[in-house]
mmCIF file of C-alpha atoms in Angstrom:
data_model
loop_
_atom_site.group_PDB
_atom_site.id
_atom_site.type_symbol
_atom_site.label_atom_id
_atom_site.label_comp_id
_atom_site.label_asym_id
_atom_site.label_seq_id
_atom_site.Cartn_x
_atom_site.Cartn_y
_atom_site.Cartn_z
ATOM 1 C CA MET A 1 0.000 0.000 0.000
ATOM 2 C CA VAL A 2 1.322 3.416 -0.919
ATOM 3 C CA THR A 3 -0.107 6.449 0.845
ATOM 4 C CA ASP A 4 0.738 10.031 -0.089
ATOM 5 C CA ARG A 5 -0.167 12.560 2.584
ATOM 6 C CA ARG A 6 -0.113 16.207 1.589
ATOM 7 C CA SER A 7 0.607 18.427 4.539
ATOM 8 C CA SER A 8 2.220 21.728 5.298
ATOM 9 C CA ARG A 9 5.787 21.424 6.563
ATOM 10 C CA ARG A 10 5.967 22.051 10.259
ATOM 11 C CA GLU A 11 8.191 22.176 13.298
ATOM 12 C CA PHE A 12 6.549 19.475 15.436
ATOM 13 C CA LEU A 13 7.195 19.618 19.168
ATOM 14 C CA VAL A 14 6.330 16.676 21.332
ATOM 15 C CA THR A 15 3.801 17.821 23.932
ATOM 16 C CA GLY A 16 3.821 17.092 27.623
ATOM 17 C CA GLY A 17 0.937 14.626 27.251
ATOM 18 C CA THR A 18 3.405 11.878 26.387
ATOM 19 C CA ALA A 19 4.648 11.969 30.020
ATOM 20 C CA LEU A 20 8.108 10.597 29.371
ATOM 21 C CA VAL A 21 10.897 9.804 31.783
ATOM 22 C CA ALA A 22 14.310 10.814 30.432
ATOM 23 C CA GLY A 23 16.803 8.033 30.158
ATOM 24 C CA SER A 24 20.073 7.102 28.567
ATOM 25 C CA ALA A 25 20.379 4.451 25.895
ATOM 26 C CA GLY A 26 22.541 4.372 22.762
ATOM 27 C CA CYS A 27 21.492 3.178 19.366
ATOM 28 C CA THR A 28 21.561 -0.323 20.794
ATOM 29 C CA GLY A 29 18.207 0.544 22.391
ATOM 30 C CA GLY A 30 16.956 0.629 25.970
ATOM 31 C CA ARG A 31 13.672 -0.115 27.775
ATOM 32 C CA SER A 32 10.295 1.685 28.084
ATOM 33 C CA ARG A 33 6.786 1.419 29.460
ATOM 34 C CA ASP A 34 5.401 0.874 25.930
ATOM 35 C CA ASP A 35 7.416 -2.085 24.778
ATOM 36 C CA GLY A 36 10.252 -2.505 27.267
ATOM 37 C CA ARG A 37 12.486 0.133 25.654
ATOM 38 C CA SER A 38 13.779 3.322 27.242
ATOM 39 C CA ALA A 39 12.070 6.717 26.830
ATOM 40 C CA THR A 40 15.244 7.933 25.137
ATOM 41 C CA VAL A 41 14.777 7.621 21.366
ATOM 42 C CA ALA A 42 17.757 6.181 19.486
ATOM 43 C CA ILE A 43 18.191 7.282 15.860
ATOM 44 C CA LEU A 44 20.662 5.738 13.430
ATOM 45 C CA ALA A 45 20.898 8.142 10.505
ATOM 46 C CA ALA A 46 22.623 8.942 7.240
ATOM 47 C CA GLY A 47 25.726 11.086 7.689
ATOM 48 C CA SER A 48 24.231 13.851 5.548
ATOM 49 C CA LEU A 49 21.378 14.165 8.081
ATOM 50 C CA GLN A 50 23.710 14.565 11.056
ATOM 51 C CA ASN A 51 23.870 18.340 11.162
ATOM 52 C CA ALA A 52 20.179 18.841 10.440
ATOM 53 C CA ILE A 53 19.079 16.423 13.154
ATOM 54 C CA ALA A 54 21.514 17.740 15.753
ATOM 55 C CA ASN A 55 20.853 21.435 15.122
ATOM 56 C CA GLY A 56 17.397 21.455 13.527
ATOM 57 C CA LEU A 57 15.492 18.642 15.199
ATOM 58 C CA LYS A 58 16.922 19.392 18.648
ATOM 59 C CA PRO A 59 14.865 22.552 19.326
ATOM 60 C CA ALA A 60 11.745 20.854 17.942
ATOM 61 C CA VAL A 61 11.347 18.003 20.431
ATOM 62 C CA ASP A 62 11.339 17.609 24.204
ATOM 63 C CA VAL A 63 12.098 13.888 24.176
ATOM 64 C CA PRO A 64 15.641 12.724 24.968
ATOM 65 C CA VAL A 65 17.236 11.649 21.683
ATOM 66 C CA GLU A 66 20.522 9.957 20.878
ATOM 67 C CA VAL A 67 21.799 10.047 17.306
ATOM 68 C CA GLU A 68 24.514 8.045 15.618
ATOM 69 C CA ALA A 69 25.430 9.001 12.036
ATOM 70 C CA HIS A 70 27.260 7.036 9.345
ATOM 71 C CA GLY A 71 27.070 6.531 5.609
ATOM 72 C CA SER A 72 23.681 4.988 4.809
ATOM 73 C CA ALA A 73 25.127 1.746 3.425
ATOM 74 C CA THR A 74 27.035 1.380 6.684
ATOM 75 C CA VAL A 75 23.856 2.152 8.656
ATOM 76 C CA ALA A 76 21.995 -0.599 6.813
ATOM 77 C CA ARG A 77 24.840 -3.065 7.288
ATOM 78 C CA MET A 78 25.138 -2.343 11.023
ATOM 79 C CA ILE A 79 21.447 -3.057 11.553
ATOM 80 C CA ALA A 80 21.384 -6.103 9.292
ATOM 81 C CA GLU A 81 24.366 -7.592 11.161
ATOM 82 C CA GLY A 82 22.864 -6.868 14.580
ATOM 83 C CA GLN A 83 25.479 -4.292 15.573
ATOM 84 C CA ARG A 84 22.834 -1.619 16.212
ATOM 85 C CA ASP A 85 19.168 -1.747 17.199
ATOM 86 C CA PRO A 86 17.823 1.844 16.954
ATOM 87 C CA ASP A 87 14.252 2.978 17.453
ATOM 88 C CA ILE A 88 14.345 4.990 14.217
ATOM 89 C CA VAL A 89 16.479 4.525 11.122
ATOM 90 C CA SER A 90 16.852 7.175 8.410
ATOM 91 C CA VAL A 91 18.799 6.581 5.206
ATOM 92 C CA ALA A 92 19.688 8.689 2.170
ATOM 93 C CA ASP A 93 18.532 6.080 -0.336
ATOM 94 C CA VAL A 94 15.285 4.136 -0.017
ATOM 95 C CA ALA A 95 16.866 1.366 -2.124
ATOM 96 C CA LEU A 96 18.525 0.295 1.125
ATOM 97 C CA PHE A 97 15.052 -0.363 2.530
ATOM 98 C CA GLU A 98 14.511 -2.935 -0.196
ATOM 99 C CA ARG A 99 17.690 -4.698 0.868
ATOM 100 C CA PRO A 100 19.192 -5.377 3.347
ATOM 101 C CA LEU A 101 16.783 -3.704 5.809
ATOM 102 C CA SER A 102 13.394 -4.612 4.269
ATOM 103 C CA PRO A 103 11.107 -2.851 6.803
ATOM 104 C CA PRO A 104 7.344 -3.414 6.409
ATOM 105 C CA TRP A 105 6.827 0.314 5.805
ATOM 106 C CA TYR A 106 8.735 3.570 5.501
ATOM 107 C CA SER A 107 8.320 7.266 4.760
ATOM 108 C CA VAL A 108 10.000 9.182 1.930
ATOM 109 C CA PHE A 109 10.461 12.616 3.459
ATOM 110 C CA ALA A 110 13.176 14.619 1.654
ATOM 111 C CA SER A 111 15.313 14.903 -1.445
ATOM 112 C CA ASN A 112 18.610 16.552 -2.291
ATOM 113 C CA SER A 113 20.877 17.298 -5.243
ATOM 114 C CA VAL A 114 24.491 16.509 -6.061
ATOM 115 C CA VAL A 115 26.595 19.675 -6.300
ATOM 116 C CA VAL A 116 30.264 20.580 -6.531
ATOM 117 C CA ALA A 117 31.049 22.516 -3.354
ATOM 118 C CA TYR A 118 34.252 24.518 -3.389
ATOM 119 C CA ASN A 119 36.471 26.706 -1.249
ATOM 120 C CA PRO A 120 36.746 30.107 -2.976
ATOM 121 C CA GLU A 121 39.841 30.917 -0.926
ATOM 122 C CA THR A 122 42.019 28.343 -2.693
ATOM 123 C CA ALA A 123 43.422 28.396 -6.214
ATOM 124 C CA GLY A 124 41.674 25.126 -7.061
ATOM 125 C CA GLY A 125 38.384 26.404 -5.717
ATOM 126 C CA GLU A 126 38.701 29.544 -7.821
ATOM 127 C CA ARG A 127 39.210 27.403 -10.920
ATOM 128 C CA VAL A 128 36.008 25.494 -10.221
ATOM 129 C CA ALA A 129 34.103 28.746 -9.658
ATOM 130 C CA GLU A 130 35.402 30.243 -12.909
ATOM 131 C CA ALA A 131 34.529 27.098 -14.862
ATOM 132 C CA GLY A 132 30.933 27.222 -13.626
ATOM 133 C CA ALA A 133 28.048 24.853 -14.342
ATOM 134 C CA GLU A 134 29.087 24.128 -17.919
ATOM 135 C CA ARG A 135 32.845 23.578 -17.448
ATOM 136 C CA TRP A 136 33.350 22.543 -13.804
ATOM 137 C CA TYR A 137 34.848 19.203 -14.857
ATOM 138 C CA GLU A 138 37.681 20.682 -16.937
ATOM 139 C CA PRO A 139 39.995 21.859 -14.115
ATOM 140 C CA MET A 140 39.243 18.590 -12.306
ATOM 141 C CA ALA A 141 40.249 16.492 -15.309
ATOM 142 C CA GLU A 142 43.387 18.598 -15.718
ATOM 143 C CA GLY A 143 44.426 17.687 -12.170
ATOM 144 C CA SER A 144 44.559 21.258 -10.917
ATOM 145 C CA VAL A 145 41.891 20.764 -8.236
ATOM 146 C CA ARG A 146 42.197 18.746 -5.023
ATOM 147 C CA ILE A 147 38.944 16.820 -4.868
ATOM 148 C CA GLY A 148 37.040 15.229 -2.000
ATOM 149 C CA ARG A 149 34.293 12.614 -2.247
ATOM 150 C CA THR A 150 32.855 9.774 -0.190
ATOM 151 C CA ASP A 151 33.182 6.007 -0.441
ATOM 152 C CA PRO A 152 30.567 4.402 -2.734
ATOM 153 C CA ASP A 153 30.751 1.233 -0.633
ATOM 154 C CA GLN A 154 29.751 3.177 2.498
ATOM 155 C CA ASP A 155 27.122 5.702 1.465
ATOM 156 C CA PRO A 156 24.791 6.737 -1.367
ATOM 157 C CA LEU A 157 26.623 10.047 -1.894
ATOM 158 C CA GLY A 158 29.661 7.999 -2.918
ATOM 159 C CA TYR A 159 27.875 6.026 -5.598
ATOM 160 C CA ARG A 160 25.738 9.018 -6.604
ATOM 161 C CA THR A 161 28.984 10.858 -7.340
ATOM 162 C CA LEU A 162 29.803 8.049 -9.772
ATOM 163 C CA PHE A 163 26.312 8.320 -11.258
ATOM 164 C CA ALA A 164 26.624 12.092 -11.699
ATOM 165 C CA LEU A 165 29.955 11.746 -13.472
ATOM 166 C CA GLU A 166 28.584 9.065 -15.790
ATOM 167 C CA LEU A 167 25.593 11.262 -16.596
ATOM 168 C CA ALA A 168 27.900 14.252 -17.124
ATOM 169 C CA SER A 169 29.948 12.199 -19.591
ATOM 170 C CA ARG A 170 26.770 11.718 -21.604
ATOM 171 C CA TYR A 171 25.466 15.258 -21.138
ATOM 172 C CA TYR A 172 28.516 17.266 -22.229
ATOM 173 C CA ASN A 173 29.536 16.891 -25.867
ATOM 174 C CA ASP A 174 33.262 17.219 -25.208
ATOM 175 C CA ALA A 175 33.452 14.957 -22.142
ATOM 176 C CA SER A 176 33.958 11.216 -22.007
ATOM 177 C CA ASP A 177 34.519 8.817 -19.101
ATOM 178 C CA LEU A 178 34.902 11.632 -16.582
ATOM 179 C CA GLY A 179 35.053 9.168 -13.706
ATOM 180 C CA ALA A 180 38.282 7.676 -15.022
ATOM 181 C CA GLN A 181 39.744 11.137 -15.642
ATOM 182 C CA ILE A 182 38.795 12.730 -12.343
ATOM 183 C CA LEU A 183 38.521 10.136 -9.585
ATOM 184 C CA HIS A 184 41.294 8.612 -7.484
ATOM 185 C CA ARG A 185 41.128 6.490 -4.353
ATOM 186 C CA ASP A 186 42.957 9.030 -2.181
ATOM 187 C CA GLN A 187 40.079 11.496 -2.601
ATOM 188 C CA ILE A 188 37.768 9.556 -0.279
ATOM 189 C CA TYR A 189 36.680 10.935 3.128
ATOM 190 C CA PRO A 190 33.892 9.975 5.575
ATOM 191 C CA GLU A 191 30.573 11.585 4.716
ATOM 192 C CA THR A 192 30.303 13.120 8.195
ATOM 193 C CA SER A 193 33.585 15.017 7.762
ATOM 194 C CA LEU A 194 33.784 15.627 4.001
ATOM 195 C CA ILE A 195 33.034 19.348 3.993
ATOM 196 C CA SER A 196 35.223 19.968 7.032
ATOM 197 C CA GLN A 197 38.197 19.083 4.818
ATOM 198 C CA PHE A 198 37.884 22.633 3.433
ATOM 199 C CA GLU A 199 38.852 23.955 6.865
ATOM 200 C CA THR A 200 41.889 21.683 7.055
ATOM 201 C CA GLY A 201 43.044 22.726 3.594
ATOM 202 C CA SER A 202 42.991 19.135 2.351
ATOM 203 C CA ILE A 203 40.693 19.778 -0.618
ATOM 204 C CA ASP A 204 39.589 22.574 -2.941
ATOM 205 C CA ALA A 205 36.269 21.077 -4.046
ATOM 206 C CA ALA A 206 33.987 18.200 -3.155
ATOM 207 C CA PHE A 207 31.189 16.217 -4.694
ATOM 208 C CA ALA A 208 28.569 16.798 -2.026
ATOM 209 C CA TYR A 209 24.890 17.145 -1.372
ATOM 210 C CA ARG A 210 23.435 20.619 -1.676
ATOM 211 C CA SER A 211 22.393 20.414 1.982
ATOM 212 C CA MET A 212 25.994 19.851 3.096
ATOM 213 C CA ALA A 213 27.199 23.006 1.333
ATOM 214 C CA VAL A 214 24.263 25.077 2.603
ATOM 215 C CA GLU A 215 24.773 23.961 6.220
ATOM 216 C CA ARG A 216 28.448 24.929 6.214
ATOM 217 C CA GLY A 217 27.995 28.111 4.163
ATOM 218 C CA TYR A 218 30.219 27.059 1.271
ATOM 219 C CA GLU A 219 29.837 28.120 -2.336
ATOM 220 C CA TYR A 220 28.807 25.423 -4.780
ATOM 221 C CA VAL A 221 28.246 24.832 -8.478
ATOM 222 C CA GLU A 222 24.663 23.789 -9.171
ATOM 223 C CA LEU A 223 24.939 21.023 -11.744
ATOM 224 C CA PRO A 224 22.439 20.726 -14.616
ATOM 225 C CA THR A 225 19.264 18.886 -13.602
ATOM 226 C CA GLN A 226 20.119 16.078 -16.031
ATOM 227 C CA ILE A 227 23.112 15.344 -13.777
ATOM 228 C CA ASN A 228 22.253 16.289 -10.182
ATOM 229 C CA LEU A 229 19.633 13.553 -9.487
ATOM 230 C CA SER A 230 17.064 16.013 -8.124
ATOM 231 C CA ASP A 231 14.469 16.422 -10.891
ATOM 232 C CA PRO A 232 11.608 13.881 -11.115
ATOM 233 C CA ARG A 233 11.299 14.545 -14.865
ATOM 234 C CA TYR A 234 14.593 12.740 -15.467
ATOM 235 C CA ALA A 235 14.196 9.919 -12.945
ATOM 236 C CA GLU A 236 13.167 7.109 -15.278
ATOM 237 C CA GLU A 237 14.701 7.793 -18.684
ATOM 238 C CA TRP A 238 17.936 9.469 -17.562
ATOM 239 C CA TYR A 239 18.942 8.947 -13.921
ATOM 240 C CA SER A 240 18.180 5.218 -13.986
ATOM 241 C CA ASN A 241 20.926 4.355 -16.479
ATOM 242 C CA PRO A 242 23.963 4.159 -14.121
ATOM 243 C CA SER A 243 24.238 1.494 -11.428
ATOM 244 C CA TYR A 244 26.671 0.371 -8.733
ATOM 245 C CA THR A 245 27.190 -2.957 -6.977
ATOM 246 C CA LEU A 246 27.671 -2.783 -3.205
ATOM 247 C CA PRO A 247 30.029 -5.169 -1.362
ATOM 248 C CA ASN A 248 27.048 -7.356 -0.355
ATOM 249 C CA GLY A 249 26.255 -7.960 -4.022
ATOM 250 C CA GLN A 250 23.252 -5.609 -4.129
ATOM 251 C CA GLU A 251 23.054 -3.624 -7.352
ATOM 252 C CA VAL A 252 21.826 -0.079 -6.785
ATOM 253 C CA GLU A 253 20.375 1.717 -9.788
ATOM 254 C CA GLY A 254 20.542 5.458 -10.274
ATOM 255 C CA GLY A 255 17.446 7.470 -9.540
ATOM 256 C CA LEU A 256 15.943 10.468 -7.830
ATOM 257 C CA ILE A 257 17.571 11.195 -4.465
ATOM 258 C CA SER A 258 15.074 10.049 -1.838
ATOM 259 C CA TYR A 259 15.564 10.002 1.940
ATOM 260 C CA GLY A 260 13.579 7.408 3.845
ATOM 261 C CA SER A 261 12.820 6.721 7.491
ATOM 262 C CA THR A 262 10.958 4.147 9.553
ATOM 263 C CA VAL A 263 10.205 3.370 13.192
ATOM 264 C CA ARG A 264 11.592 -0.015 14.181
ATOM 265 C CA HIS A 265 10.465 -0.031 17.830
ATOM 266 C CA MET A 266 7.095 1.548 18.550
ATOM 267 C CA SER A 267 6.576 3.889 21.492
ATOM 268 C CA ASP A 268 4.801 7.223 21.917
ATOM 269 C CA ALA A 269 8.185 8.911 22.120
ATOM 270 C CA ALA A 270 9.583 7.242 18.994
ATOM 271 C CA VAL A 271 6.490 7.950 16.894
ATOM 272 C CA SER A 272 6.442 11.604 17.967
ATOM 273 C CA VAL A 273 10.141 12.075 17.188
ATOM 274 C CA PHE A 274 9.633 10.303 13.858
ATOM 275 C CA ASP A 275 6.884 12.805 13.005
ATOM 276 C CA ALA A 276 9.160 15.727 13.813
ATOM 277 C CA LEU A 277 12.041 14.148 11.920
ATOM 278 C CA THR A 278 10.079 13.595 8.717
ATOM 279 C CA THR A 279 7.890 16.713 8.577
ATOM 280 C CA GLY A 280 9.939 19.495 10.136
ATOM 281 C CA ALA A 281 10.647 22.722 8.264
ATOM 282 C CA TYR A 282 14.185 22.417 9.649
ATOM 283 C CA LEU A 283 14.960 20.177 6.664
ATOM 284 C CA GLU A 284 14.472 22.990 4.170
ATOM 285 C CA ASN A 285 16.452 25.354 6.384
ATOM 286 C CA HIS A 286 19.356 22.915 6.148
ATOM 287 C CA GLY A 287 19.291 22.791 2.360
ATOM 288 C CA PHE A 288 17.233 19.666 1.726
ATOM 289 C CA LEU A 289 14.715 19.671 -1.104
ATOM 290 C CA LEU A 290 11.085 19.193 -0.065
ATOM 291 C CA ARG A 291 8.126 18.344 -2.249
ATOM 292 C CA GLU A 292 4.422 18.891 -1.705
ATOM 293 C CA GLN A 293 3.756 15.134 -1.500
ATOM 294 C CA PHE A 294 6.290 14.556 1.294
ATOM 295 C CA PRO A 295 6.093 12.627 3.479
ATOM 296 C CA ALA A 296 4.924 9.785 1.208
ATOM 297 C CA TYR A 297 4.428 6.381 2.786
ATOM 298 C CA THR A 298 5.165 2.960 1.326
ATOM 299 C CA GLY A 299 3.951 -0.298 2.849
ATOM 300 C CA GLU A 300 1.542 -1.088 5.656
ATOM 301 C CA VAL A 301 1.809 1.986 7.877
ATOM 302 C CA PRO A 302 0.824 1.246 11.508
ATOM 303 C CA ARG A 303 -2.277 3.076 12.702
ATOM 304 C CA ARG A 304 -0.234 4.378 15.606
ATOM 305 C CA VAL A 305 1.989 6.247 13.146
ATOM 306 C CA SER A 306 -0.771 7.560 10.892
ATOM 307 C CA ARG A 307 -2.745 8.718 13.927
ATOM 308 C CA THR A 308 0.216 10.696 15.321
ATOM 309 C CA THR A 309 1.276 12.235 12.009
ATOM 310 C CA GLY A 310 -2.261 13.466 11.275
ATOM 311 C CA LEU A 311 -2.255 16.743 13.230
ATOM 312 C CA SER A 312 -5.428 18.719 13.863
ATOM 313 C CA ASP A 313 -5.923 22.010 12.031
ATOM 314 C CA GLU A 314 -5.481 23.888 15.309
ATOM 315 C CA ASN A 315 -2.102 22.312 16.062
ATOM 316 C CA ARG A 316 -0.953 22.675 12.446
ATOM 317 C CA SER A 317 -1.741 26.387 12.559
ATOM 318 C CA ARG A 318 0.293 26.807 15.735
ATOM 319 C CA LEU A 319 3.187 24.758 14.453
ATOM 320 C CA ASP A 320 3.430 26.701 11.192
ATOM 321 C CA ARG A 321 4.055 29.990 13.000
ATOM 322 C CA PRO A 322 7.845 30.533 13.029
ATOM 323 C CA GLY A 323 9.437 30.763 16.440
ATOM 324 C CA GLU A 324 6.394 29.619 18.437
ATOM 325 C CA ALA A 325 7.298 26.915 20.931
ATOM 326 C CA LEU A 326 4.799 24.479 22.403
ATOM 327 C CA SER A 327 7.140 23.324 25.150
ATOM 328 C CA ALA A 328 10.022 24.926 26.995
ATOM 329 C CA ALA A 329 11.990 21.705 27.264
ATOM 330 C CA VAL A 330 14.238 20.443 24.486
ATOM 331 C CA SER A 331 16.233 17.260 24.107
ATOM 332 C CA ASP A 332 19.925 16.706 24.510
ATOM 333 C CA ILE A 333 21.155 15.133 21.282
ATOM 334 C CA THR A 334 24.448 13.291 21.338
ATOM 335 C CA VAL A 335 26.007 12.756 17.920
ATOM 336 C CA LEU A 336 28.316 9.763 17.800
ATOM 337 C CA VAL A 337 30.593 9.737 14.758
#
């Protein structure tokens, strides 16, 4: 069953009616009155969501939350192998929900685009800026730009970088096999620290998500929509051509960037945090792309979830007013990297 729920984006704050007792539990999970798990909600999330959850979700909930962030392929592998048992899991590619996670339902709640972020204070960054959206690849292919990217075996940004370069090789008339010309193994950094390499002086430019550049205030080249994996018009006939095989043998096809999330362990606290996570306006503030149909649900959505995410008109009106808080308390979010 696929359910699309149109709703205004909102900053959802968990109200005092939940009557929670703060606790401490990591992403291995704790105990609660609902189902034996702790009132602290454990989230295992994509690395590109780390900043948004820590600095955007934090002021929107009054439930204790612990967050651990890794590349989404790593997140999926950790859960599949029993290394982590979070209440909520959020990944940057819903293909990982088909395998290895295979939850009975999930929500698609955000999109993004692949960009070339750059440091304008370095010579290599200046070259990328001067080349612009139509020639950004030339200084990279010439070897005059120190490039950063992520590992395709660890996260979707890594293999989406490969997809973007393959699409760029088809899009530009004078470009061929850009991946072979541009990419080297020593360019790889963890997703959670990729953009921070600008501060260390290690790189001039990076293949990144738009949200990552926006969050850190870095300039970026907006790639053509035929390349950046953000435009639904190109999802089937264009984006779907490239593919990548993960270490577990799963072949991931190119497509529209889609972030997905699900609740693995039901509790009032987890469902409320899930609602805030997947509908908050904080996502747009952090550079994510939102669509009118988000959040869109796939699978058999529990009534407990649909009941919580269906806010009354009165609450929606209050929540849509910027800066209005429904509770004075906020959570302490610990980010484990």
